[in-house]
Every structure is written in structure tokens, then in C-alpha cells.
Short mmCIF file of C-alpha atoms in Angstrom, two decimals:
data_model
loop_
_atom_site.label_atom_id
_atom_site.label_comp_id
_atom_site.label_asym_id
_atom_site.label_seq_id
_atom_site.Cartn_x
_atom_site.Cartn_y
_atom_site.Cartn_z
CA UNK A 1443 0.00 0.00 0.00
CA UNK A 1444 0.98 3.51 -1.12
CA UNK A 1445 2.32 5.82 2.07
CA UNK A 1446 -0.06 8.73 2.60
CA UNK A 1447 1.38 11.96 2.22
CA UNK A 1448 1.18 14.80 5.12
CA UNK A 1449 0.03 17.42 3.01
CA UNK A 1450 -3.16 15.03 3.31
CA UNK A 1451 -4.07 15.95 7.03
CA UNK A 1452 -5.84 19.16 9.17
CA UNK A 1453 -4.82 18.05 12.58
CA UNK A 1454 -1.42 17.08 13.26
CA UNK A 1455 -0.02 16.09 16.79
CA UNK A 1456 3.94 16.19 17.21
CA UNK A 1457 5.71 14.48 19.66
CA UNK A 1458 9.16 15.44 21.28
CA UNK A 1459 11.19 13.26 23.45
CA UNK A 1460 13.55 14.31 25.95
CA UNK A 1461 16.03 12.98 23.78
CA UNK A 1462 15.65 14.38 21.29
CA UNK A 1463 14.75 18.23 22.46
CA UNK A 1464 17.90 18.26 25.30
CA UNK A 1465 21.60 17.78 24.99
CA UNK A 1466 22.35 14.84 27.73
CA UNK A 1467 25.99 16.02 27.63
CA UNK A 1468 25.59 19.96 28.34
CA UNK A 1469 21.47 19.45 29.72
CA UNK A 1470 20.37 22.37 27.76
CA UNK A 1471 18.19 22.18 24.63
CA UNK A 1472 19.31 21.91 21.31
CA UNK A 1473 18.54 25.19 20.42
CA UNK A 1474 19.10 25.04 16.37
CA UNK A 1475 17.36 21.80 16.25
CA UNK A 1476 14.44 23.20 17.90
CA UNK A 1477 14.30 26.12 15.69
CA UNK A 1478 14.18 24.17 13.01
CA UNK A 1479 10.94 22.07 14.11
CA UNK A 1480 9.43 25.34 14.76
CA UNK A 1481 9.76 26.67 11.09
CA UNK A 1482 8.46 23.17 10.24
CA UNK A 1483 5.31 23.52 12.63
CA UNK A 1484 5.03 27.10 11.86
CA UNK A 1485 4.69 26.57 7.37
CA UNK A 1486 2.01 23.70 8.15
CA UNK A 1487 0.63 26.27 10.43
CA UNK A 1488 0.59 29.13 7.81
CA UNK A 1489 -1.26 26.41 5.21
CA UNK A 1490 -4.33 26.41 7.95
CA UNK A 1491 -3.59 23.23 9.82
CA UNK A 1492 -4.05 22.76 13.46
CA UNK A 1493 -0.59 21.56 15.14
CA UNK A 1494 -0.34 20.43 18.51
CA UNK A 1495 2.97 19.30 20.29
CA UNK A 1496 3.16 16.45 22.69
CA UNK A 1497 6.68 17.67 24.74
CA UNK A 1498 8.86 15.27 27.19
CA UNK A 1499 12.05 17.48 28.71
CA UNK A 1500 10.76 18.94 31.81
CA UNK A 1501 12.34 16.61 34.62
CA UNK A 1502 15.50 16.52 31.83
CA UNK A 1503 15.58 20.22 32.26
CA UNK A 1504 15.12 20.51 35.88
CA UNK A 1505 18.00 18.34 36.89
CA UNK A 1506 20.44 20.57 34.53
CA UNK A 1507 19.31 23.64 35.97
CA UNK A 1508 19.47 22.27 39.90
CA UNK A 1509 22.87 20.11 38.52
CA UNK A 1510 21.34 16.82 40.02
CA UNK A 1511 24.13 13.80 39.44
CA UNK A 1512 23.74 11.50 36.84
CA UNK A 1513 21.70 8.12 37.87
CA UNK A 1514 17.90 7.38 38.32
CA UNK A 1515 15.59 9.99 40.55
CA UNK A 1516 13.42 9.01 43.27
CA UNK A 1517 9.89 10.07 42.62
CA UNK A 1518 9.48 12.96 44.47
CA UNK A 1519 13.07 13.91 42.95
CA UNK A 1520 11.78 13.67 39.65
CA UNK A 1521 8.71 15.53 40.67
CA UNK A 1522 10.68 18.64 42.18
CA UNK A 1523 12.86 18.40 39.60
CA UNK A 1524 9.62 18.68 36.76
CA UNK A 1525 8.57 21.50 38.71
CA UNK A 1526 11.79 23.46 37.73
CA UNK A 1527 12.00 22.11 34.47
CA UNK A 1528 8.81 22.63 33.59
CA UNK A 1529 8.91 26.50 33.56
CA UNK A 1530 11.88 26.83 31.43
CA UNK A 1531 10.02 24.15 28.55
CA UNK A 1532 7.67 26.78 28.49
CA UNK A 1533 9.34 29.46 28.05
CA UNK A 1534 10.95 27.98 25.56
CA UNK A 1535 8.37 26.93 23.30
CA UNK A 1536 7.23 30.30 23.80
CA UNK A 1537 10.35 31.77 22.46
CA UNK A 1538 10.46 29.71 19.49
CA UNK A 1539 6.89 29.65 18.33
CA UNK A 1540 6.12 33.65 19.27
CA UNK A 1541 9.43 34.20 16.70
CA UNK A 1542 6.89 32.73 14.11
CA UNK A 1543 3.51 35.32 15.76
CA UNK A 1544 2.38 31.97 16.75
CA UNK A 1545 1.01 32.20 20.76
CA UNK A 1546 1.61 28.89 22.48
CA UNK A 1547 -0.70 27.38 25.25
CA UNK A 1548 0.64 25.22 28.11
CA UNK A 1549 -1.15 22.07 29.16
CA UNK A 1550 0.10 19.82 31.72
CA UNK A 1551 -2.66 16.28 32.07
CA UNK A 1552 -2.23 12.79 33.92
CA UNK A 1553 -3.95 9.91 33.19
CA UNK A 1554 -6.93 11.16 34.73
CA UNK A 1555 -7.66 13.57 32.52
CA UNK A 1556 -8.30 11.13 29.23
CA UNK A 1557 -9.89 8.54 31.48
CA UNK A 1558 -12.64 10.15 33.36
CA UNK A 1559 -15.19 11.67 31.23
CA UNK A 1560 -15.81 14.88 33.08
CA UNK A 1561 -12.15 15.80 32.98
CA UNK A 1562 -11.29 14.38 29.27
CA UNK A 1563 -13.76 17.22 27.85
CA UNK A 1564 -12.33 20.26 29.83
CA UNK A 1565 -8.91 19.03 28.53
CA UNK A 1566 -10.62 18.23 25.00
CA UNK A 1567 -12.76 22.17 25.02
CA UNK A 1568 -9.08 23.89 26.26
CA UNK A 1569 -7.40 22.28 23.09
CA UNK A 1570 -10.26 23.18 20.93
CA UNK A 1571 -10.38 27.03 21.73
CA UNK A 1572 -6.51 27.36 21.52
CA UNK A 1573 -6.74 25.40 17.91
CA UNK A 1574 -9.78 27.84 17.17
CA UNK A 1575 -7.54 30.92 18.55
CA UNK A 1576 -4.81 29.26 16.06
CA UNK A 1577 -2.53 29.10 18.68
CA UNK A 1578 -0.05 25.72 19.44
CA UNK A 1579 -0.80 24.10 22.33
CA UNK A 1580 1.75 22.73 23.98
CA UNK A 1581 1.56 19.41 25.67
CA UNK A 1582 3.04 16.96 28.83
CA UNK A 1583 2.68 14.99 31.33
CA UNK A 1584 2.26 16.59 34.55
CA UNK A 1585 5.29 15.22 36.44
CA UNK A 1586 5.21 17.44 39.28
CA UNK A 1587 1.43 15.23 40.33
CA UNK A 1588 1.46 12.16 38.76
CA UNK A 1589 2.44 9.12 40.64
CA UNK A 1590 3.68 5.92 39.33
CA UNK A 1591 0.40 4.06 39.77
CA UNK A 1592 -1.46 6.83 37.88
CA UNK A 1593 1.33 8.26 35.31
CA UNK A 1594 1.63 7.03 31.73
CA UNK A 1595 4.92 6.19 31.67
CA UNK A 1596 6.06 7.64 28.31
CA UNK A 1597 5.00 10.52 26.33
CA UNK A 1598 4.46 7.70 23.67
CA UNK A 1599 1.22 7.07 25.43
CA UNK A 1600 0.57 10.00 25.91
CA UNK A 1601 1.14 11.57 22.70
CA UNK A 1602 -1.33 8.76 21.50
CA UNK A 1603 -3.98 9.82 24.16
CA UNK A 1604 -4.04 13.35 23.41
CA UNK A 1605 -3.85 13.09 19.75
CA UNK A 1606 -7.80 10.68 20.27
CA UNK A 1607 -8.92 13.41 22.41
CA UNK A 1608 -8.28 16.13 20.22
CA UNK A 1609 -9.44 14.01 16.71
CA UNK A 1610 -6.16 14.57 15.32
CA UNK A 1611 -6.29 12.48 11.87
CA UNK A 1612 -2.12 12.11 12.25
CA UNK A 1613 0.39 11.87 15.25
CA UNK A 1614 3.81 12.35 14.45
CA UNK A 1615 6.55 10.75 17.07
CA UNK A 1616 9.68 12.49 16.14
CA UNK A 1617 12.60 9.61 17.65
CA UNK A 1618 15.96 8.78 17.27
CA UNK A 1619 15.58 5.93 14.71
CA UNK A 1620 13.64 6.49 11.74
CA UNK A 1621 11.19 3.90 11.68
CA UNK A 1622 10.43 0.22 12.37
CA UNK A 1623 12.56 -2.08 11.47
CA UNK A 1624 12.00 -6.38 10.63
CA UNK A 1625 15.19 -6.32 12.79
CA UNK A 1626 17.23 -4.42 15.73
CA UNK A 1627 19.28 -2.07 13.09
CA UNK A 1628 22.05 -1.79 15.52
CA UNK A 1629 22.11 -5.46 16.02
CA UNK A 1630 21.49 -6.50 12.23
CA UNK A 1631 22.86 -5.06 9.36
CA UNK A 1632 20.75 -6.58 6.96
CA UNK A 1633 17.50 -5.16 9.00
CA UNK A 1634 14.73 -3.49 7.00
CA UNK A 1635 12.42 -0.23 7.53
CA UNK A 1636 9.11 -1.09 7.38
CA UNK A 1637 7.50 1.66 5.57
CA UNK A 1638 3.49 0.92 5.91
CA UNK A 1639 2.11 -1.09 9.08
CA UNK A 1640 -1.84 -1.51 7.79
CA UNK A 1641 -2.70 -3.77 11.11
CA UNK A 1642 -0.68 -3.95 14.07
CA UNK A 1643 -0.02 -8.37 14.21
CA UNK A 1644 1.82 -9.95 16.39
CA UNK A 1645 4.16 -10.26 13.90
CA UNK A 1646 4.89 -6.24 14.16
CA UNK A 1647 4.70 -6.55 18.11
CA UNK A 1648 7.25 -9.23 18.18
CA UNK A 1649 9.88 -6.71 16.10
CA UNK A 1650 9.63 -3.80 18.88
CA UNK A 1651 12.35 -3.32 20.98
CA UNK A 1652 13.06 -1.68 24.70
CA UNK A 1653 14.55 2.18 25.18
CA UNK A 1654 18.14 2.73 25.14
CA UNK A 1655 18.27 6.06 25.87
CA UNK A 1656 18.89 7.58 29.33
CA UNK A 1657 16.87 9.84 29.17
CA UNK A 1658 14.08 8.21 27.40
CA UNK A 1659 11.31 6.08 28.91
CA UNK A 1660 9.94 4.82 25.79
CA UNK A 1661 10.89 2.52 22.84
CA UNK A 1662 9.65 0.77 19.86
CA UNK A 1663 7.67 -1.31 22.13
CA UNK A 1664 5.91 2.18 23.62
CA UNK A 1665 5.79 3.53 20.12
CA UNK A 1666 3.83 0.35 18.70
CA UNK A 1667 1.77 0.28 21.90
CA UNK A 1668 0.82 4.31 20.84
CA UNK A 1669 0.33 3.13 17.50
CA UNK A 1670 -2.59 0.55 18.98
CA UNK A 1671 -4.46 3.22 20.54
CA UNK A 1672 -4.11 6.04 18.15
CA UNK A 1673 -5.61 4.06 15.17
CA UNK A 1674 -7.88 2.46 17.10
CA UNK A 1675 -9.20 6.01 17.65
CA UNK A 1676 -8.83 6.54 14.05
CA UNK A 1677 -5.48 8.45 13.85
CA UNK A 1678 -2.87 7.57 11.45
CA UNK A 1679 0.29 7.76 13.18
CA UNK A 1680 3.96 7.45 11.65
CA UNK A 1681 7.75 7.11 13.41
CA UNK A 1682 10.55 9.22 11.96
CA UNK A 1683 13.68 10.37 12.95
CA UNK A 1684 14.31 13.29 14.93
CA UNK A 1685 18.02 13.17 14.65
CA UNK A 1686 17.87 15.65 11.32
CA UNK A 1687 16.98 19.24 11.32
CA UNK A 1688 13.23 20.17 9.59
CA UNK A 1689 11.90 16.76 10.45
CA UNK A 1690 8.39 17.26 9.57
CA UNK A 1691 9.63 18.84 5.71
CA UNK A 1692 11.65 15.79 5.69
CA UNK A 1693 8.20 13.64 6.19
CA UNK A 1694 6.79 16.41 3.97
CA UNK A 1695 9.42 15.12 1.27
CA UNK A 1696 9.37 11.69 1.17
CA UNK A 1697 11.71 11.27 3.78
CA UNK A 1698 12.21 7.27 5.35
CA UNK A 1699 9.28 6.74 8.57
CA UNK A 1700 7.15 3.90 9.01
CA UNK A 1701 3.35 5.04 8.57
CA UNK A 1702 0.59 3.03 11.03
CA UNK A 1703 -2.72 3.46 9.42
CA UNK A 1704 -6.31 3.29 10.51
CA UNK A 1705 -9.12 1.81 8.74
CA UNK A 1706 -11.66 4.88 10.32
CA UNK A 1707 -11.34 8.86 10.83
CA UNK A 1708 -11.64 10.23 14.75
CA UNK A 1709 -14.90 11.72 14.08
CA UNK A 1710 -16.73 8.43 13.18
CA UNK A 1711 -14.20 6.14 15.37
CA UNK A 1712 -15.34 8.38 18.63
CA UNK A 1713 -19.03 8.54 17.64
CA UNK A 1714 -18.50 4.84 17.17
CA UNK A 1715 -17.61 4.51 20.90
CA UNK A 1716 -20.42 7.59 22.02
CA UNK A 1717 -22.84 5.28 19.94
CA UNK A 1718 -22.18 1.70 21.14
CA UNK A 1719 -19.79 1.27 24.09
CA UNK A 1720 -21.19 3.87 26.06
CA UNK A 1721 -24.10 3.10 28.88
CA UNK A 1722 -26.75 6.37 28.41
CA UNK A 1723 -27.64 7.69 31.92
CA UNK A 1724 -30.61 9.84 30.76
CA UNK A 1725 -32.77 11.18 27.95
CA UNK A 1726 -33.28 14.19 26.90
CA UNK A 1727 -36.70 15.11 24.59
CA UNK A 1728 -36.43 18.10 21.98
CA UNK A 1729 -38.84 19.74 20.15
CA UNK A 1730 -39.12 19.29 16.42
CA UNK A 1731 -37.32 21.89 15.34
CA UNK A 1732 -34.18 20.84 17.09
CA UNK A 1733 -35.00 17.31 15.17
CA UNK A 1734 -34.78 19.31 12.48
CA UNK A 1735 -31.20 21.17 13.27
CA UNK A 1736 -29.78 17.76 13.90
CA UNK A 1737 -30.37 16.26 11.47
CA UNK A 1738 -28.43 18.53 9.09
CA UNK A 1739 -25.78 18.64 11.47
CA UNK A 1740 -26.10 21.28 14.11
CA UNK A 1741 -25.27 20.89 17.55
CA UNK A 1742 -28.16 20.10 20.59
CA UNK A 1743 -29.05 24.01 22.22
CA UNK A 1744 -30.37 24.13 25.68
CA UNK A 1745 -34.07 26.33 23.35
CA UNK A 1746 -34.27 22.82 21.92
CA UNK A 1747 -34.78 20.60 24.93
CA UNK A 1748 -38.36 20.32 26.06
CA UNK A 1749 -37.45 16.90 29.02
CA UNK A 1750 -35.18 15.90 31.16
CA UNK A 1751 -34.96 12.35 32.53
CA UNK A 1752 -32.43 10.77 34.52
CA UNK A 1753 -29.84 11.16 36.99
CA UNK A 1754 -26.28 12.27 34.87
CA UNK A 1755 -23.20 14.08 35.23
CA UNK A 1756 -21.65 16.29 32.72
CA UNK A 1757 -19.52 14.24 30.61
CA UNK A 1758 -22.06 10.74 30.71
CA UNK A 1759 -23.77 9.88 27.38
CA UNK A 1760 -27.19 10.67 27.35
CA UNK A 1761 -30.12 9.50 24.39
CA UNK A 1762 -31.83 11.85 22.58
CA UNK A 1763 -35.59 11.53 21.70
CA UNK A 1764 -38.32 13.30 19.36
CA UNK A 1765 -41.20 14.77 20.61
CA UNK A 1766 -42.98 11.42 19.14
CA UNK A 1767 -40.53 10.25 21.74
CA UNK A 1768 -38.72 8.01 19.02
CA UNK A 1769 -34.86 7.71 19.41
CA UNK A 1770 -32.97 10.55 17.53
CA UNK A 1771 -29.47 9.90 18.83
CA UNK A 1772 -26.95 9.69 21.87
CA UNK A 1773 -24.21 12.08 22.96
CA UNK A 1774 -22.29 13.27 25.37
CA UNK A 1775 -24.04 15.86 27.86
CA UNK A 1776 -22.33 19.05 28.47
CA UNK A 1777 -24.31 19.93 31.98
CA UNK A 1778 -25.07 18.01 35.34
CA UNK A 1779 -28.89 16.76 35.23
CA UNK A 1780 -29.71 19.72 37.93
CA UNK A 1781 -28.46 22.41 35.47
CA UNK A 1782 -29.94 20.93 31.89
CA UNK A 1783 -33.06 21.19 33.73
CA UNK A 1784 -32.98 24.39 35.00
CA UNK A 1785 -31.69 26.05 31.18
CA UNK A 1786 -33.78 23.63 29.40
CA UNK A 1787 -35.73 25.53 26.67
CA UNK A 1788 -34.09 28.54 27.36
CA UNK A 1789 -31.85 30.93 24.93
CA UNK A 1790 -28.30 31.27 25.45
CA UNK A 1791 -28.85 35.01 27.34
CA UNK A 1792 -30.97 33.15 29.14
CA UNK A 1793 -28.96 30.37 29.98
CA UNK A 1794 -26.09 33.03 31.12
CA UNK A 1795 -28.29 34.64 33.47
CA UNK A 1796 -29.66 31.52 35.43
CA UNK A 1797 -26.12 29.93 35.61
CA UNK A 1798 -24.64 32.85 36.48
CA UNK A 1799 -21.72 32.60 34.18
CA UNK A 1800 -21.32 32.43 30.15
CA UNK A 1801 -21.60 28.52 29.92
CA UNK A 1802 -21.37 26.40 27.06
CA UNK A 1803 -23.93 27.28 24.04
CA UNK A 1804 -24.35 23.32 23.85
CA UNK A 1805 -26.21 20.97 25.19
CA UNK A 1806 -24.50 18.61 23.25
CA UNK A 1807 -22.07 19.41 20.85
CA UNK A 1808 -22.43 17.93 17.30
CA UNK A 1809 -18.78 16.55 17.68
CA UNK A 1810 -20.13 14.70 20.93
CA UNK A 1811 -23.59 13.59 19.14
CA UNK A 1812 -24.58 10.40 16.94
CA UNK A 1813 -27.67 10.93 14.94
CA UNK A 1814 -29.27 7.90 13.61
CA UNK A 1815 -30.39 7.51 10.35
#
């Protein structure tokens, strides 16, 4: 099968290892390197696409500037030692994307925040309105909380996670080996790249490796592991080297990578989940007008609601009926059960002045709705 090309996709997650972005022998960043990546980021930017980095280096950053020895961290070590770090990653990325006018926006998640529903769409509507303010936002773990039971481990992962939540239709992991290989490359000479994975077998497991960097955590194991959940979530997702300056022109050229593709897109993949996988905790009835605006497309508005049943939390999928009470859909509700019931029927002014606050427009938002047929 043909590799796609990446003039091909809107929404492109970049990840940056630790490796990669820092300098293990002087622990500062590469600054040229990194310059170079921006320039990248910032042309795909110009053309209109959303770009969102996924950024290891913070702990890697802290222990240069607080000249910590050599050697593994205890937890808390590591943790103090993000908390440094972290400030001068930002600033960084700052620096480097504001010399393009780009603004950059910090987010720091654990696990947490892709697992549990109510948390996973604050992170998901932050990414959303920095995309929508065409800023970058800028994306890791939070080391300075996360605990070993809870953390993910790798940026890998992570990079995987964020890229589902945030229906990004490619992940790039930038890494120090350009692709996947049939064999170790270091270990065989006669190893090949693999240039188009179209199902992760066990075949492709069996070929991953372990990390050999010091400052890494991942490896082609973690990579292949990222590469399960992003296309499961119907991200394409592709391993290149980060070794060369311009990376993503390299990709953007032809360059060697190894391409993991998805059979779906992560608009139908996630209303694939909303749709089946997800138990519905209440119903809401709308008038048929708002049949009507859903049906071509439109998002659920609080005017449009004329019942609310059930006990739900904002963030739990809900079903969706007609005022013949026949089943229009499922999606996932923006408000608490209490609050859809006070705004129901109500215009957005209206909405604002009961709650208090300017609160979401939507009930449900189209990108969190299934409408049947």
C-alpha cells in the first residue's frame, strides 16, 4: 500500500522526546534543532492546519538547571525536579513559536484527565479554543502530580492519548531511529524499515524493541503500543527520525518513517464509541425543530430541549428523543442533570443569566452527538 502523504491531514499532533529536544551532555536544549521544528510547525501552520505538540524534557531540564548527578531519581526527585524544568520548557516553546507570531498554550494532564469523562472534555474544550484561537498548544505529562500508579509512563502514550482526544487524523513521534525495522538495526545489518504497518499483528509486536536512551522512557515497544491506541481512535500515526533538522519537511518530502494506518477517521471512530460502548444515563426530549437542526448537522441548544430524565453528570452519554418520543441519537451531555433542567428551553442570554456565568452554548455538541439515520 501507497504511504499517505502529510500534506493530506488538518490536525497534526507532534511528539518530542527528551532525547531528542535536550543535549544529555551539556542538559540544555538543542537550540538550532528546535528552531528548526518550529519553522516546520510554523509553514504547516501558515497552510491552515491545526498543530499540537506532545513535549517530554521537563524533569530533563530541571536536573540541569538544579545540577542533580547523573543516575535514576526518586519520585518525588523527579517531581521537584519537573517542577523546575517545567517553567523553562515553556518558556521555551514560547520563544520559538512567538518568533513565528504563533502564541503557544501550556497544558500539563495525567492519566486522569483522558480517562474520566468529566475531565477528558475540559482538557478536549481547552485544546479546541486554543486550535480555534490558532494558537499551538503545547503538551506533557504533569510530572510534578502524577504518581507511578497513575502516570503514563512515556510521552508515547501519551502523545497517542491526546492526539484521540483532540481528533487529530495524524500523530507524528519524532525519535531517534527512523522507523520500524524487521530487525534491531544496531544489532542486524541486513534489518529493513518497514514503511506501511496496515494492522498492528503480532508479527509487528514481536519486532519492537526496549529504550536505550537515558533519558528516554519509551521505545519501539511504547511507540507500537501508541500506534494501537491512536488508530484504534482513528489516527494515522507514523515514526521518523528526529536526529535531522526540519523533520516534519523531511516527512513532507518523502523522507524514510514507518506510517501506522487506521481503517476509520476520529470523528466516526469516537461517535462509534459515544454510539455503542457507552451506557446512556438519561434522555433528553427536543422539540421538532431541534430534530430538524440535527439532522443537518447542528449541535443540541439548551431552546431545543423540552425533558429531562435521569440522573447524569456532565460528561455521561445521554439519548436523545423526538417529541414522538422516538430515538434521535446519543451524545455526550455538556451539563449536570440539575443544570440541563434548569436552562432547558431557554436561549443562550438566558442560559447566562440563570447559571450565572457564560456557559457552554451546547447541550451537546455535534462533535459529541450520533444521529441515527
Amino acid at each position: 500500500m501507497a504511504s499517505p502523504e502529510l500534506s493530506q491531514f488538518r490536525r497534526i499532533v507532534v511528539k518530542v522526546g527528551s532525547a531528542l529536544l535536550v543535549d544529555s551532555d551539556k542538559g540544555e536544549v538543542r537550540a538550532s534543532w528546535l528552531a528548526a521544528l518550529a519553522d516546520d510547525m510554523a509553514k504547516l501552520h501558515k497552510e491552515g492546519r491545526d498543530v499540537l505538540v506532545v513535549s517530554s524534557g521537563s524533569i530533563a531540564l530541571g536536573r540541569s538547571r538544579l545540577k542533580l548527578p547523573r543516575g535514576p531519581l526518586k519520585l518525588e526527585e523527579s517531581q521537584a525536579a519537573a517542577a523546575v524544568g517545567q517553567i523553562a520548557l515553556a518558556r521555551i516553546w514560547s520563544e520559538v513559536l512567538g518568533a513565528h507570531g504563533i502564541g503557544a498554550g501550556q497544558i500539563l494532564v495525567t492519566l486522569q484527565d483522558t480517562e474520566e469523562r468529566r475531565r477528558y472534555l475540559n482538557a478536549r474544550s481547552t485544546i479546541g479554543k486554543l486550535l480555534e484561537w490558532r494558537a499551538i498548544p503545547v503538551i506533557n505529562e504533569n510530572d510534578t502530580v502524577a504518581t507511578n500508579e497513575i502516570r503514563y509512563g512515556d510521552n508515547d502514550r501519551l502523545a497517542a492519548r491526546v492526539a484521540t482526544m483532540a481528533s487529530a487524523d495524524l500523530l507524528v513521534l519524532l525519535s531517534d531511529i527512523d522507523g520500524l525495522y524487521d530487525a534491531p538495526p544496531k544489532n542486524n545489518p541486513n534489518a529493513k524499515l518497514i514503511p506501511v504497518v496496515e494492522s498492528i499483528s503480532s508479527e509487528i509486536e514481536a519486532v519492537a524493541g526496549d529504550a536505550e536512551s537515558e533519558l528516554s522512557r519509551g521505545g519501539m515497544r511504547t511507540k507500537v503500543e501508541a500506534a494501537k491506541i491512536a488508530t484504534t481512535g482513528g489516527t494515522h500515526m507514523l515514526i521518523a527520525s528526529g536526529k535531522i533538522e526540519h523533520p516534519l519537511q523531511a516527512i513532507a518530502d518523502g523522507g524514510r518513517c514507518t506510517w501506522f494506518l487506521t481503517p476509520a477517521n476520529p470523528i466516526t471512530s469516537r461517535k462509534r464509541w459515544i454510539a455503542g460502548t457507552l451506557e446512556p444515563k438519561g434522555t433528553l426530549t427536543i422539540d421538532a425543530g431541534a430534530v430538524t437542526a440535527l439532522r443537518a448537522g447542528a449541535s443540541l441548544l439548551p431552546a431545543g430541549v423540552i425533558k429531562v430524565e435521569g440522573q447524569f453528570a456532565r460528561g455521561d452519554a445521554v439519548i436523545v428523543r423526538g417529541p414522538d418520543t422516538s430515538e434521535i441519537g446519543r451524545g455526550l451531555i455538556a451539563y449536570d442533570a440539575e443544570v440541563a433542567e434548569r436552562i432547558k428551553g431557554r436561549s443562550s442570554p438566558d442560559v447566562m443569566a440563570i447559571l450565572g456565568i457564560s456557559g457552554r452554548s451546547e447541550m451537546i455538541h455535534r462533535d459529541d452527538l450520533v444521529v441515527g439515520g
